Amino acid sequence: DLNHSPERSSIMSAMPPPPIPLTLLTGFLGAGKTTLLNRLLKDEALADTLVLVNEFGEIGLDHLLIEGAEDNMVLLASGCLCCTIRDDLIVTLENLLRRRDNHRIAPFRRIVIETTGLADPAPILNVLINHRYLAMRFRLDGVVTVVDAVNGSATLDAHAEALRQVIAADRIVLTKTEI
C-alpha cells in the first residue's frame, strides 16, 4: 500500500508544517487596539493565540492592559517594529517557531502582532512576506486597522502613519462609535 509505505512517511515528515496564520493589528495611538484585542482573546476560537505586543517608549504599558494573555504573550519593547527592531521581530518569530517545534512552549495556532500606534505597517509586512523562512512558516491572515470614530478623520489628516495604517488594512474596525 503506497499510502502507508516508509517512503511516503519519510517524505511527509520532511515537508514543512502548514503555515501559521498571523494577523497584524494596527491603529493610531488611542484608537482602541488593546480594547479590541482583549475582546477578541475572550473568544474560544482564539484560545490558542500567541500575542506579540510592540510598544514604543521608555516604559511599556500595553502588555499590562491585556487581560488573560500572560502565558501567550511576548513584549517587544525596544522600539517600534517598523523602524528599529525589524531584526528583533525576525529573531523573536524564529525563536518562537523553534521553541514551538521543540515542544518547549505550548503550541499556538495563530499569532496576533499588536503594533505601536506609531507603526507604519509596510516594513513589517515586507519582513513577513519577503523573509524566506518566515514566509514559509507564517501565512499573513490580514491587517486589521483600528480607527477611532471620534478623532479618526483629524488623525488621518494630521498623521501620515495613521494614513499608512488605513491604506494597509484588509479590515478597518471603527471604535468609539457610541460617542
Short mmCIF file of N, CA and C in Angstrom, two decimals:
data_model
loop_
_atom_site.label_atom_id
_atom_site.label_comp_id
_atom_site.label_asym_id
_atom_site.label_seq_id
_atom_site.Cartn_x
_atom_site.Cartn_y
_atom_site.Cartn_z
N ASP A 1 0.84 -1.18 0.00
CA ASP A 1 0.00 0.00 0.00
C ASP A 1 0.89 1.24 0.00
N LEU A 2 0.76 2.09 -1.01
CA LEU A 2 1.59 3.28 -1.15
C LEU A 2 1.28 4.33 -0.09
N ASN A 3 0.04 4.38 0.39
CA ASN A 3 -0.32 5.38 1.38
C ASN A 3 0.37 5.16 2.73
N HIS A 4 0.79 3.95 3.02
CA HIS A 4 1.40 3.65 4.30
C HIS A 4 2.84 3.16 4.16
N SER A 5 3.47 3.44 3.06
CA SER A 5 4.83 2.99 2.83
C SER A 5 5.83 3.83 3.64
N PRO A 6 7.00 3.25 3.96
CA PRO A 6 8.04 4.02 4.67
C PRO A 6 8.51 5.22 3.87
N GLU A 7 8.53 5.09 2.53
CA GLU A 7 8.96 6.21 1.69
C GLU A 7 8.01 7.39 1.84
N ARG A 8 6.71 7.11 1.85
CA ARG A 8 5.71 8.17 2.00
C ARG A 8 5.83 8.83 3.37
N SER A 9 6.04 8.04 4.41
CA SER A 9 6.20 8.60 5.76
C SER A 9 7.42 9.51 5.82
N SER A 10 8.51 9.10 5.18
CA SER A 10 9.72 9.89 5.16
C SER A 10 9.49 11.21 4.42
N ILE A 11 8.80 11.14 3.30
CA ILE A 11 8.51 12.35 2.52
C ILE A 11 7.60 13.27 3.31
N MET A 12 6.57 12.73 3.95
CA MET A 12 5.63 13.54 4.71
C MET A 12 6.30 14.21 5.89
N SER A 13 7.22 13.53 6.57
CA SER A 13 7.88 14.14 7.73
C SER A 13 8.87 15.22 7.30
N ALA A 14 9.35 15.17 6.06
CA ALA A 14 10.29 16.16 5.57
C ALA A 14 9.59 17.44 5.11
N MET A 15 8.29 17.37 4.91
CA MET A 15 7.54 18.54 4.46
C MET A 15 7.34 19.50 5.64
N PRO A 16 7.41 20.79 5.36
CA PRO A 16 7.19 21.75 6.44
C PRO A 16 5.73 21.69 6.91
N PRO A 17 5.50 22.04 8.16
CA PRO A 17 4.13 22.06 8.65
C PRO A 17 3.33 23.16 7.94
N PRO A 18 2.01 23.09 8.00
CA PRO A 18 1.22 24.14 7.35
C PRO A 18 1.52 25.50 8.00
N PRO A 19 1.46 26.56 7.22
CA PRO A 19 1.78 27.88 7.78
C PRO A 19 0.78 28.30 8.87
N ILE A 20 1.29 29.02 9.84
CA ILE A 20 0.51 29.51 10.97
C ILE A 20 -0.08 30.87 10.58
N PRO A 21 -1.39 31.06 10.74
CA PRO A 21 -1.99 32.36 10.43
C PRO A 21 -1.44 33.45 11.36
N LEU A 22 -1.12 34.60 10.78
CA LEU A 22 -0.59 35.73 11.52
C LEU A 22 -1.39 36.97 11.13
N THR A 23 -1.90 37.66 12.13
CA THR A 23 -2.67 38.88 11.91
C THR A 23 -1.91 40.06 12.49
N LEU A 24 -1.84 41.12 11.73
CA LEU A 24 -1.23 42.36 12.18
C LEU A 24 -2.35 43.29 12.62
N LEU A 25 -2.33 43.68 13.89
CA LEU A 25 -3.33 44.60 14.45
C LEU A 25 -2.66 45.95 14.64
N THR A 26 -3.16 46.94 13.94
CA THR A 26 -2.55 48.26 13.98
C THR A 26 -3.63 49.31 14.14
N GLY A 27 -3.22 50.52 14.36
CA GLY A 27 -4.12 51.65 14.55
C GLY A 27 -3.38 52.72 15.31
N PHE A 28 -3.79 53.96 15.13
CA PHE A 28 -3.06 55.07 15.73
C PHE A 28 -3.24 55.09 17.24
N LEU A 29 -2.41 55.86 17.91
CA LEU A 29 -2.43 55.97 19.37
C LEU A 29 -3.84 56.26 19.88
N GLY A 30 -4.30 55.47 20.84
CA GLY A 30 -5.58 55.70 21.47
C GLY A 30 -6.80 55.25 20.68
N ALA A 31 -6.57 54.56 19.57
CA ALA A 31 -7.71 54.15 18.73
C ALA A 31 -8.51 53.00 19.34
N GLY A 32 -7.88 52.20 20.21
CA GLY A 32 -8.60 51.11 20.85
C GLY A 32 -8.10 49.72 20.48
N LYS A 33 -6.85 49.62 20.05
CA LYS A 33 -6.29 48.31 19.67
C LYS A 33 -6.32 47.31 20.83
N THR A 34 -5.87 47.75 22.00
CA THR A 34 -5.80 46.84 23.15
C THR A 34 -7.19 46.43 23.61
N THR A 35 -8.14 47.34 23.58
CA THR A 35 -9.53 47.01 23.94
C THR A 35 -10.09 45.97 22.98
N LEU A 36 -9.87 46.16 21.69
CA LEU A 36 -10.32 45.19 20.70
C LEU A 36 -9.64 43.85 20.91
N LEU A 37 -8.35 43.86 21.14
CA LEU A 37 -7.60 42.62 21.35
C LEU A 37 -8.14 41.87 22.57
N ASN A 38 -8.42 42.57 23.65
CA ASN A 38 -8.98 41.93 24.84
C ASN A 38 -10.31 41.25 24.52
N ARG A 39 -11.14 41.91 23.76
CA ARG A 39 -12.44 41.31 23.39
C ARG A 39 -12.25 40.08 22.51
N LEU A 40 -11.34 40.17 21.57
CA LEU A 40 -11.10 39.04 20.67
C LEU A 40 -10.54 37.84 21.42
N LEU A 41 -9.64 38.08 22.36
CA LEU A 41 -9.00 36.99 23.09
C LEU A 41 -9.96 36.24 24.02
N LYS A 42 -11.12 36.83 24.30
CA LYS A 42 -12.14 36.15 25.11
C LYS A 42 -12.90 35.11 24.29
N ASP A 43 -12.79 35.19 22.97
CA ASP A 43 -13.47 34.24 22.09
C ASP A 43 -12.74 32.90 22.13
N GLU A 44 -13.47 31.83 22.35
CA GLU A 44 -12.89 30.48 22.43
C GLU A 44 -12.10 30.12 21.16
N ALA A 45 -12.51 30.65 20.02
CA ALA A 45 -11.82 30.35 18.76
C ALA A 45 -10.38 30.86 18.76
N LEU A 46 -10.08 31.81 19.62
CA LEU A 46 -8.73 32.36 19.68
C LEU A 46 -7.97 31.90 20.91
N ALA A 47 -8.40 30.80 21.50
CA ALA A 47 -7.79 30.30 22.73
C ALA A 47 -6.31 29.97 22.56
N ASP A 48 -5.90 29.49 21.41
CA ASP A 48 -4.50 29.10 21.18
C ASP A 48 -3.75 30.17 20.39
N THR A 49 -4.00 31.43 20.73
CA THR A 49 -3.37 32.55 20.04
C THR A 49 -2.20 33.08 20.85
N LEU A 50 -1.09 33.29 20.18
CA LEU A 50 0.07 33.94 20.79
C LEU A 50 0.02 35.40 20.38
N VAL A 51 0.23 36.30 21.33
CA VAL A 51 0.17 37.74 21.07
C VAL A 51 1.57 38.33 21.21
N LEU A 52 2.00 39.06 20.20
CA LEU A 52 3.22 39.84 20.27
C LEU A 52 2.79 41.29 20.40
N VAL A 53 3.21 41.95 21.47
CA VAL A 53 2.86 43.35 21.69
C VAL A 53 4.10 44.18 21.47
N ASN A 54 4.00 45.14 20.57
CA ASN A 54 5.11 46.06 20.31
C ASN A 54 4.77 47.39 20.96
N GLU A 55 5.70 47.89 21.73
CA GLU A 55 5.50 49.17 22.40
C GLU A 55 6.66 50.08 22.11
N PHE A 56 6.38 51.35 22.13
CA PHE A 56 7.39 52.36 21.87
C PHE A 56 7.41 53.30 23.07
N GLY A 57 8.55 53.50 23.64
CA GLY A 57 8.64 54.41 24.77
C GLY A 57 9.54 53.85 25.86
N GLU A 58 9.76 54.64 26.85
CA GLU A 58 10.63 54.26 27.96
C GLU A 58 10.09 53.08 28.73
N ILE A 59 8.77 53.11 29.01
CA ILE A 59 8.16 52.06 29.81
C ILE A 59 6.95 51.53 29.05
N GLY A 60 6.99 50.24 28.70
CA GLY A 60 5.87 49.64 28.01
C GLY A 60 4.73 49.35 28.97
N LEU A 61 3.51 49.71 28.56
CA LEU A 61 2.35 49.50 29.43
C LEU A 61 1.26 48.64 28.81
N ASP A 62 1.18 48.60 27.48
CA ASP A 62 0.07 47.89 26.85
C ASP A 62 -0.03 46.44 27.29
N HIS A 63 1.11 45.78 27.48
CA HIS A 63 1.06 44.37 27.88
C HIS A 63 0.40 44.20 29.25
N LEU A 64 0.43 45.25 30.08
CA LEU A 64 -0.22 45.18 31.39
C LEU A 64 -1.74 45.32 31.26
N LEU A 65 -2.19 45.83 30.13
CA LEU A 65 -3.62 46.05 29.91
C LEU A 65 -4.30 44.87 29.24
N ILE A 66 -3.53 43.95 28.71
CA ILE A 66 -4.11 42.80 28.03
C ILE A 66 -4.49 41.76 29.06
N GLU A 67 -5.76 41.42 29.09
CA GLU A 67 -6.30 40.51 30.10
C GLU A 67 -6.06 39.06 29.71
N GLY A 68 -5.56 38.28 30.64
CA GLY A 68 -5.52 36.83 30.49
C GLY A 68 -4.64 36.28 29.40
N ALA A 69 -3.63 37.02 28.97
CA ALA A 69 -2.78 36.52 27.89
C ALA A 69 -1.33 36.37 28.32
N GLU A 70 -1.06 36.38 29.62
CA GLU A 70 0.32 36.40 30.11
C GLU A 70 1.18 35.28 29.55
N ASP A 71 0.66 34.05 29.54
CA ASP A 71 1.46 32.92 29.10
C ASP A 71 1.67 32.91 27.59
N ASN A 72 0.78 33.51 26.86
CA ASN A 72 0.87 33.51 25.40
C ASN A 72 1.15 34.90 24.87
N MET A 73 2.02 35.64 25.54
CA MET A 73 2.31 36.99 25.11
C MET A 73 3.81 37.24 25.17
N VAL A 74 4.30 37.95 24.15
CA VAL A 74 5.70 38.35 24.10
C VAL A 74 5.71 39.85 23.91
N LEU A 75 6.50 40.56 24.70
CA LEU A 75 6.60 42.01 24.62
C LEU A 75 7.87 42.38 23.88
N LEU A 76 7.71 43.17 22.83
CA LEU A 76 8.85 43.72 22.09
C LEU A 76 8.90 45.20 22.45
N ALA A 77 9.71 45.55 23.43
CA ALA A 77 9.68 46.91 23.98
C ALA A 77 10.88 47.75 23.60
N SER A 78 11.74 47.27 22.72
CA SER A 78 12.95 48.02 22.44
C SER A 78 12.77 49.08 21.36
N GLY A 79 11.59 49.25 20.85
CA GLY A 79 11.36 50.28 19.85
C GLY A 79 10.21 49.90 18.95
N CYS A 80 10.00 50.70 17.95
CA CYS A 80 8.90 50.50 17.02
C CYS A 80 9.29 49.43 16.00
N LEU A 81 8.40 48.47 15.79
CA LEU A 81 8.68 47.38 14.84
C LEU A 81 9.01 47.90 13.45
N CYS A 82 8.37 48.97 13.05
CA CYS A 82 8.56 49.42 11.68
C CYS A 82 9.91 50.08 11.46
N CYS A 83 10.58 50.49 12.53
CA CYS A 83 11.83 51.21 12.35
C CYS A 83 13.03 50.46 12.91
N THR A 84 13.08 50.37 14.22
CA THR A 84 14.32 49.97 14.86
C THR A 84 14.45 48.50 15.18
N ILE A 85 13.35 47.76 15.22
CA ILE A 85 13.52 46.39 15.70
C ILE A 85 12.99 45.33 14.73
N ARG A 86 13.07 45.62 13.45
CA ARG A 86 12.67 44.57 12.49
C ARG A 86 13.49 43.31 12.70
N ASP A 87 14.78 43.48 12.98
CA ASP A 87 15.62 42.31 13.26
C ASP A 87 15.14 41.59 14.51
N ASP A 88 14.72 42.37 15.52
CA ASP A 88 14.17 41.76 16.73
C ASP A 88 12.92 40.95 16.43
N LEU A 89 12.09 41.46 15.53
CA LEU A 89 10.88 40.73 15.15
C LEU A 89 11.24 39.41 14.48
N ILE A 90 12.20 39.44 13.58
CA ILE A 90 12.63 38.22 12.90
C ILE A 90 13.17 37.21 13.91
N VAL A 91 14.06 37.66 14.78
CA VAL A 91 14.65 36.77 15.78
C VAL A 91 13.55 36.22 16.70
N THR A 92 12.64 37.08 17.13
CA THR A 92 11.56 36.63 18.02
C THR A 92 10.69 35.59 17.36
N LEU A 93 10.28 35.83 16.12
CA LEU A 93 9.44 34.85 15.43
C LEU A 93 10.17 33.54 15.18
N GLU A 94 11.45 33.63 14.79
CA GLU A 94 12.23 32.41 14.59
C GLU A 94 12.38 31.63 15.89
N ASN A 95 12.66 32.34 17.00
CA ASN A 95 12.78 31.67 18.30
C ASN A 95 11.47 31.03 18.74
N LEU A 96 10.36 31.72 18.52
CA LEU A 96 9.06 31.15 18.87
C LEU A 96 8.79 29.88 18.08
N LEU A 97 9.11 29.90 16.81
CA LEU A 97 8.92 28.70 15.98
C LEU A 97 9.80 27.56 16.46
N ARG A 98 11.05 27.87 16.76
CA ARG A 98 11.98 26.84 17.24
C ARG A 98 11.48 26.24 18.55
N ARG A 99 11.06 27.09 19.48
CA ARG A 99 10.56 26.62 20.77
C ARG A 99 9.27 25.82 20.60
N ARG A 100 8.41 26.25 19.69
CA ARG A 100 7.17 25.53 19.41
C ARG A 100 7.48 24.16 18.80
N ASP A 101 8.38 24.15 17.81
CA ASP A 101 8.74 22.90 17.13
C ASP A 101 9.40 21.91 18.08
N ASN A 102 10.14 22.42 19.07
CA ASN A 102 10.83 21.56 20.04
C ASN A 102 9.99 21.29 21.28
N HIS A 103 8.73 21.70 21.25
CA HIS A 103 7.78 21.47 22.35
C HIS A 103 8.24 22.11 23.66
N ARG A 104 8.93 23.24 23.57
CA ARG A 104 9.37 23.94 24.77
C ARG A 104 8.38 25.02 25.20
N ILE A 105 7.43 25.33 24.35
CA ILE A 105 6.33 26.22 24.72
C ILE A 105 5.04 25.57 24.26
N ALA A 106 3.94 26.02 24.84
CA ALA A 106 2.64 25.49 24.45
C ALA A 106 2.40 25.79 22.97
N PRO A 107 1.84 24.83 22.26
CA PRO A 107 1.57 25.08 20.84
C PRO A 107 0.57 26.22 20.68
N PHE A 108 0.75 26.99 19.64
CA PHE A 108 -0.20 28.05 19.32
C PHE A 108 -0.64 27.84 17.88
N ARG A 109 -1.89 28.22 17.61
CA ARG A 109 -2.44 28.02 16.27
C ARG A 109 -2.43 29.30 15.45
N ARG A 110 -2.20 30.42 16.10
CA ARG A 110 -2.24 31.71 15.40
C ARG A 110 -1.41 32.71 16.19
N ILE A 111 -0.96 33.76 15.50
CA ILE A 111 -0.25 34.86 16.14
C ILE A 111 -0.95 36.16 15.77
N VAL A 112 -1.07 37.03 16.76
CA VAL A 112 -1.52 38.40 16.53
C VAL A 112 -0.38 39.31 16.97
N ILE A 113 0.04 40.19 16.07
CA ILE A 113 1.03 41.20 16.42
C ILE A 113 0.30 42.52 16.57
N GLU A 114 0.32 43.06 17.79
CA GLU A 114 -0.26 44.38 18.03
C GLU A 114 0.88 45.38 17.95
N THR A 115 0.79 46.29 16.99
CA THR A 115 1.86 47.27 16.79
C THR A 115 1.66 48.48 17.69
N THR A 116 2.70 49.25 17.83
CA THR A 116 2.58 50.54 18.48
C THR A 116 1.71 51.44 17.60
N GLY A 117 1.10 52.43 18.19
CA GLY A 117 0.24 53.34 17.45
C GLY A 117 0.97 54.17 16.41
N LEU A 118 2.29 54.20 16.49
CA LEU A 118 3.08 55.00 15.55
C LEU A 118 3.66 54.17 14.40
N ALA A 119 3.31 52.90 14.34
CA ALA A 119 3.94 52.00 13.37
C ALA A 119 3.41 52.19 11.95
N ASP A 120 4.33 52.17 11.01
CA ASP A 120 3.99 52.05 9.60
C ASP A 120 3.99 50.55 9.31
N PRO A 121 2.87 49.97 8.90
CA PRO A 121 2.82 48.52 8.72
C PRO A 121 3.65 48.01 7.54
N ALA A 122 3.98 48.85 6.57
CA ALA A 122 4.65 48.38 5.35
C ALA A 122 5.96 47.65 5.62
N PRO A 123 6.89 48.18 6.42
CA PRO A 123 8.13 47.44 6.67
C PRO A 123 7.90 46.11 7.39
N ILE A 124 6.92 46.06 8.27
CA ILE A 124 6.61 44.81 8.98
C ILE A 124 6.09 43.79 7.97
N LEU A 125 5.18 44.22 7.11
CA LEU A 125 4.63 43.33 6.09
C LEU A 125 5.73 42.86 5.15
N ASN A 126 6.65 43.75 4.82
CA ASN A 126 7.77 43.40 3.96
C ASN A 126 8.58 42.25 4.56
N VAL A 127 8.85 42.32 5.86
CA VAL A 127 9.59 41.25 6.54
C VAL A 127 8.80 39.94 6.46
N LEU A 128 7.51 40.01 6.77
CA LEU A 128 6.70 38.80 6.82
C LEU A 128 6.54 38.14 5.45
N ILE A 129 6.53 38.94 4.42
CA ILE A 129 6.32 38.42 3.07
C ILE A 129 7.63 37.99 2.42
N ASN A 130 8.71 38.75 2.65
CA ASN A 130 9.96 38.51 1.91
C ASN A 130 11.02 37.72 2.65
N HIS A 131 10.86 37.50 3.94
CA HIS A 131 11.81 36.66 4.67
C HIS A 131 11.46 35.21 4.33
N ARG A 132 12.36 34.49 3.68
CA ARG A 132 12.05 33.16 3.15
C ARG A 132 11.49 32.20 4.20
N TYR A 133 12.15 32.11 5.33
CA TYR A 133 11.72 31.16 6.35
C TYR A 133 10.39 31.58 6.97
N LEU A 134 10.27 32.85 7.32
CA LEU A 134 9.02 33.32 7.93
C LEU A 134 7.85 33.22 6.96
N ALA A 135 8.09 33.51 5.68
CA ALA A 135 7.03 33.41 4.68
C ALA A 135 6.57 31.96 4.49
N MET A 136 7.47 31.02 4.73
CA MET A 136 7.13 29.61 4.62
C MET A 136 6.34 29.15 5.85
N ARG A 137 6.68 29.67 7.02
CA ARG A 137 6.07 29.20 8.27
C ARG A 137 4.83 29.97 8.70
N PHE A 138 4.67 31.21 8.19
CA PHE A 138 3.51 32.01 8.55
C PHE A 138 2.71 32.37 7.30
N ARG A 139 1.40 32.46 7.48
CA ARG A 139 0.50 32.92 6.42
C ARG A 139 -0.12 34.21 6.92
N LEU A 140 0.17 35.31 6.23
CA LEU A 140 -0.41 36.58 6.63
C LEU A 140 -1.92 36.49 6.47
N ASP A 141 -2.60 36.52 7.60
CA ASP A 141 -4.04 36.38 7.64
C ASP A 141 -4.73 37.71 7.37
N GLY A 142 -4.01 38.79 7.53
CA GLY A 142 -4.56 40.09 7.24
C GLY A 142 -4.06 41.17 8.16
N VAL A 143 -4.37 42.39 7.77
CA VAL A 143 -4.04 43.57 8.56
C VAL A 143 -5.37 44.17 9.01
N VAL A 144 -5.52 44.27 10.33
CA VAL A 144 -6.71 44.88 10.91
C VAL A 144 -6.28 46.22 11.48
N THR A 145 -6.90 47.29 10.99
CA THR A 145 -6.58 48.62 11.45
C THR A 145 -7.75 49.18 12.23
N VAL A 146 -7.46 49.65 13.44
CA VAL A 146 -8.47 50.23 14.31
C VAL A 146 -8.45 51.75 14.12
N VAL A 147 -9.64 52.32 13.89
CA VAL A 147 -9.76 53.75 13.70
C VAL A 147 -10.78 54.29 14.70
N ASP A 148 -10.38 55.30 15.40
CA ASP A 148 -11.23 56.00 16.38
C ASP A 148 -12.26 56.83 15.61
N ALA A 149 -13.55 56.51 15.75
CA ALA A 149 -14.60 57.22 15.01
C ALA A 149 -14.71 58.68 15.41
N VAL A 150 -14.32 59.02 16.64
CA VAL A 150 -14.42 60.40 17.11
C VAL A 150 -13.31 61.26 16.51
N ASN A 151 -12.07 60.76 16.59
CA ASN A 151 -10.91 61.55 16.16
C ASN A 151 -10.28 61.06 14.87
N GLY A 152 -10.82 60.03 14.26
CA GLY A 152 -10.19 59.40 13.12
C GLY A 152 -9.91 60.31 11.95
N SER A 153 -10.86 61.11 11.57
CA SER A 153 -10.68 61.99 10.42
C SER A 153 -9.55 62.98 10.66
N ALA A 154 -9.54 63.59 11.83
CA ALA A 154 -8.47 64.55 12.16
C ALA A 154 -7.12 63.84 12.26
N THR A 155 -7.13 62.64 12.82
CA THR A 155 -5.88 61.88 12.94
C THR A 155 -5.33 61.54 11.57
N LEU A 156 -6.19 61.12 10.66
CA LEU A 156 -5.74 60.79 9.30
C LEU A 156 -5.20 62.01 8.58
N ASP A 157 -5.80 63.18 8.83
CA ASP A 157 -5.31 64.41 8.22
C ASP A 157 -3.97 64.85 8.79
N ALA A 158 -3.74 64.59 10.07
CA ALA A 158 -2.56 65.12 10.75
C ALA A 158 -1.37 64.17 10.81
N HIS A 159 -1.60 62.87 10.63
CA HIS A 159 -0.52 61.90 10.86
C HIS A 159 -0.40 60.92 9.69
N ALA A 160 0.73 60.98 9.01
CA ALA A 160 0.96 60.09 7.86
C ALA A 160 0.94 58.62 8.27
N GLU A 161 1.40 58.32 9.51
CA GLU A 161 1.40 56.92 9.98
C GLU A 161 -0.02 56.36 10.02
N ALA A 162 -0.96 57.17 10.49
CA ALA A 162 -2.36 56.73 10.58
C ALA A 162 -2.90 56.44 9.19
N LEU A 163 -2.55 57.26 8.23
CA LEU A 163 -2.99 57.05 6.86
C LEU A 163 -2.38 55.76 6.28
N ARG A 164 -1.10 55.53 6.55
CA ARG A 164 -0.45 54.30 6.09
C ARG A 164 -1.10 53.07 6.70
N GLN A 165 -1.52 53.16 7.96
CA GLN A 165 -2.19 52.04 8.63
C GLN A 165 -3.51 51.72 7.94
N VAL A 166 -4.26 52.74 7.57
CA VAL A 166 -5.55 52.53 6.90
C VAL A 166 -5.33 51.97 5.49
N ILE A 167 -4.34 52.48 4.80
CA ILE A 167 -4.05 52.01 3.44
C ILE A 167 -3.67 50.52 3.45
N ALA A 168 -2.94 50.08 4.47
CA ALA A 168 -2.50 48.68 4.55
C ALA A 168 -3.61 47.73 5.00
N ALA A 169 -4.72 48.27 5.47
CA ALA A 169 -5.75 47.44 6.10
C ALA A 169 -6.48 46.52 5.13
N ASP A 170 -6.68 45.29 5.59
CA ASP A 170 -7.62 44.39 4.94
C ASP A 170 -9.01 44.60 5.54
N ARG A 171 -9.00 44.97 6.84
CA ARG A 171 -10.23 45.26 7.56
C ARG A 171 -9.99 46.49 8.42
N ILE A 172 -11.02 47.34 8.49
CA ILE A 172 -10.98 48.52 9.35
C ILE A 172 -12.06 48.34 10.40
N VAL A 173 -11.67 48.50 11.66
CA VAL A 173 -12.61 48.42 12.77
C VAL A 173 -12.77 49.83 13.34
N LEU A 174 -14.01 50.33 13.31
CA LEU A 174 -14.28 51.65 13.89
C LEU A 174 -14.62 51.48 15.36
N THR A 175 -13.93 52.23 16.20
CA THR A 175 -14.18 52.20 17.64
C THR A 175 -14.81 53.52 18.08
N LYS A 176 -15.32 53.53 19.27
CA LYS A 176 -15.91 54.72 19.90
C LYS A 176 -17.09 55.25 19.08
N THR A 177 -17.78 54.37 18.40
CA THR A 177 -18.93 54.80 17.59
C THR A 177 -20.12 55.19 18.45
N GLU A 178 -20.12 54.77 19.71
CA GLU A 178 -21.23 55.10 20.60
C GLU A 178 -21.15 56.54 21.12
N ILE A 179 -20.00 57.19 20.93
CA ILE A 179 -19.82 58.55 21.45
C ILE A 179 -20.40 59.57 20.49
#
